[in-house]
PDB file of C-alpha atoms in Angstrom:
ATOM      1  CA  MET A 175     -40.415  47.540 -60.483  1.00 52.00           C
ATOM      2  CA  ALA A 176     -38.500  44.433 -59.090  1.00 62.00           C
ATOM      3  CA  GLU A 177     -35.383  45.204 -56.665  1.00 81.00           C
ATOM      4  CA  ASN A 178     -32.096  44.846 -58.381  1.00 91.00           C
ATOM      5  CA  LEU A 179     -29.818  41.632 -58.358  1.00 94.00           C
ATOM      6  CA  ASN A 180     -26.422  41.714 -56.593  1.00 96.00           C
ATOM      7  CA  LEU A 181     -24.638  39.670 -58.883  1.00 95.00           C
ATOM      8  CA  ALA A 182     -21.374  37.716 -58.030  1.00 96.00           C
ATOM      9  CA  LEU A 183     -19.347  37.006 -61.196  1.00 95.00           C
ATOM     10  CA  ILE A 184     -16.548  33.768 -60.661  1.00 92.00           C
ATOM     11  CA  ALA A 185     -13.589  34.012 -63.169  1.00 91.00           C
ATOM     12  CA  SER A 186     -10.132  32.186 -62.837  1.00 86.00           C
ATOM     13  CA  ASP A 187      -7.850  34.126 -65.394  1.00 89.00           C
ATOM     14  CA  HIS A 188      -8.898  36.795 -67.685  1.00 89.00           C
ATOM     15  CA  GLY A 189     -12.545  37.085 -67.420  1.00 89.00           C
ATOM     16  CA  SER A 190     -13.740  37.689 -70.628  1.00 92.00           C
ATOM     17  CA  SER A 191     -17.258  37.044 -69.914  1.00 94.00           C
ATOM     18  CA  ALA A 192     -17.191  38.701 -66.658  1.00 94.00           C
ATOM     19  CA  SER A 193     -15.651  41.511 -67.969  1.00 94.00           C
ATOM     20  CA  ALA A 194     -18.452  41.749 -70.754  1.00 95.00           C
ATOM     21  CA  ILE A 195     -21.004  41.998 -68.142  1.00 96.00           C
ATOM     22  CA  MET A 196     -19.305  44.446 -66.249  1.00 95.00           C
ATOM     23  CA  THR A 197     -18.839  46.567 -69.310  1.00 95.00           C
ATOM     24  CA  ALA A 198     -22.683  46.115 -70.313  1.00 96.00           C
ATOM     25  CA  HIS A 199     -23.508  47.160 -66.821  1.00 96.00           C
ATOM     26  CA  LEU A 200     -21.549  50.082 -66.388  1.00 95.00           C
ATOM     27  CA  ALA A 201     -23.263  50.990 -70.068  1.00 96.00           C
ATOM     28  CA  GLY A 202     -26.819  50.699 -68.714  1.00 95.00           C
ATOM     29  CA  GLN A 203     -27.409  47.705 -70.656  1.00 96.00           C
ATOM     30  CA  ILE A 204     -28.134  45.477 -67.624  1.00 95.00           C
ATOM     31  CA  PRO A 205     -30.337  47.804 -65.318  1.00 93.00           C
ATOM     32  CA  GLU A 206     -31.773  44.115 -63.603  1.00 94.00           C
ATOM     33  CA  ILE A 207     -27.985  44.385 -61.731  1.00 95.00           C
ATOM     34  CA  GLY A 208     -27.581  46.444 -58.821  1.00 93.00           C
ATOM     35  CA  ASN A 209     -23.840  45.576 -57.492  1.00 94.00           C
ATOM     36  CA  ILE A 210     -21.295  43.461 -58.923  1.00 96.00           C
ATOM     37  CA  VAL A 211     -18.750  41.635 -57.054  1.00 96.00           C
ATOM     38  CA  LEU A 212     -16.013  39.593 -59.221  1.00 96.00           C
ATOM     39  CA  ILE A 213     -14.583  36.518 -57.212  1.00 94.00           C
ATOM     40  CA  SER A 214     -11.292  35.106 -58.607  1.00 92.00           C
ATOM     41  CA  THR A 215      -9.749  31.766 -57.697  1.00 87.00           C
ATOM     42  CA  ASN A 216      -6.297  32.918 -58.910  1.00 89.00           C
ATOM     43  CA  PRO A 217      -4.939  35.711 -56.995  1.00 89.00           C
ATOM     44  CA  ASP A 218      -2.934  36.829 -60.385  1.00 91.00           C
ATOM     45  CA  ALA A 219      -5.778  36.745 -62.401  1.00 91.00           C
ATOM     46  CA  GLY A 220      -6.347  39.745 -64.973  1.00 92.00           C
ATOM     47  CA  CYS A 221      -9.514  39.884 -64.054  1.00 92.00           C
ATOM     48  CA  LEU A 222      -9.041  41.365 -61.052  1.00 94.00           C
ATOM     49  CA  GLU A 223      -7.401  44.436 -62.491  1.00 93.00           C
ATOM     50  CA  LYS A 224     -10.401  44.703 -64.965  1.00 93.00           C
ATOM     51  CA  ALA A 225     -12.727  45.041 -61.875  1.00 94.00           C
ATOM     52  CA  VAL A 226     -10.680  47.273 -59.770  1.00 94.00           C
ATOM     53  CA  ALA A 227     -10.280  49.436 -63.068  1.00 94.00           C
ATOM     54  CA  ARG A 228     -14.181  49.428 -62.946  1.00 94.00           C
ATOM     55  CA  HIS A 229     -14.633  50.235 -59.570  1.00 95.00           C
ATOM     56  CA  TYR A 230     -16.291  46.799 -58.684  1.00 96.00           C
ATOM     57  CA  LEU A 231     -15.473  44.851 -55.456  1.00 95.00           C
ATOM     58  CA  SER A 232     -13.600  41.945 -55.875  1.00 94.00           C
ATOM     59  CA  GLU A 233     -12.231  39.006 -53.703  1.00 93.00           C
ATOM     60  CA  ILE A 234      -9.936  36.189 -53.890  1.00 92.00           C
ATOM     61  CA  VAL A 235     -10.967  32.744 -53.078  1.00 89.00           C
ATOM     62  CA  ALA A 236      -8.238  30.019 -53.533  1.00 78.00           C
ATOM     63  CA  PRO A 237      -8.684  26.481 -53.299  1.00 71.00           C
ATOM     64  CA  GLN A 238      -5.814  25.247 -50.842  1.00 64.00           C
ATOM     65  CA  SER A 239      -4.993  22.667 -53.528  1.00 54.00           C
ATOM     66  CA  GLN A 240      -5.922  22.111 -57.457  1.00 61.00           C
ATOM     67  CA  PRO A 241      -7.308  19.452 -57.989  1.00 59.00           C
ATOM     68  CA  PHE A 242      -8.968  19.268 -54.750  1.00 58.00           C
ATOM     69  CA  GLN A 243      -6.827  16.377 -52.914  1.00 64.00           C
ATOM     70  CA  SER A 244      -9.978  15.632 -50.718  1.00 69.00           C
ATOM     71  CA  VAL A 245     -13.621  16.132 -50.179  1.00 71.00           C
ATOM     72  CA  SER A 246     -12.739  18.250 -47.351  1.00 76.00           C
ATOM     73  CA  HIS A 247     -10.780  20.713 -49.364  1.00 75.00           C
ATOM     74  CA  LYS A 248     -13.778  20.932 -51.656  1.00 78.00           C
ATOM     75  CA  HIS A 249     -16.278  21.627 -48.924  1.00 83.00           C
ATOM     76  CA  GLU A 250     -13.706  23.995 -47.493  1.00 84.00           C
ATOM     77  CA  PHE A 251     -13.514  25.859 -50.611  1.00 83.00           C
ATOM     78  CA  GLN A 252     -17.285  25.604 -51.268  1.00 88.00           C
ATOM     79  CA  ASP A 253     -17.883  27.376 -47.651  1.00 90.00           C
ATOM     80  CA  SER A 254     -15.607  29.971 -48.457  1.00 89.00           C
ATOM     81  CA  LEU A 255     -16.989  30.934 -51.681  1.00 91.00           C
ATOM     82  CA  SER A 256     -20.690  30.940 -49.647  1.00 94.00           C
ATOM     83  CA  LYS A 257     -19.260  33.253 -47.190  1.00 94.00           C
ATOM     84  CA  VAL A 258     -18.035  35.968 -49.644  1.00 94.00           C
ATOM     85  CA  VAL A 259     -21.248  35.519 -51.753  1.00 95.00           C
ATOM     86  CA  THR A 260     -23.359  36.184 -48.538  1.00 96.00           C
ATOM     87  CA  ALA A 261     -21.105  38.675 -47.409  1.00 95.00           C
ATOM     88  CA  HIS A 262     -21.974  41.010 -50.439  1.00 94.00           C
ATOM     89  CA  SER A 263     -25.779  39.719 -50.114  1.00 95.00           C
ATOM     90  CA  CYS A 264     -25.432  38.370 -53.853  1.00 95.00           C
ATOM     91  CA  ASP A 265     -28.688  37.047 -55.080  1.00 90.00           C
TER      92      ASP A 265
END
């Protein structure tokens, strides 16, 4: 049997799709998933509370400005996001 996937979910507000995936995972409906980390671009997002309530890890990676004011801001955000995904060994 193949090794389970470590999944990073990215959401910015309510996280309806992320919530559905977490619920299905907890119910054993997605056995291919090992660990889940929820990454939000909004520190006030309701999806963070949903992740914590389900005992999933969560991280906040917020861009310095929206929309991106420069290419360097976009690259900094992408680098920050990549570091979180790597730190949690996401596939």
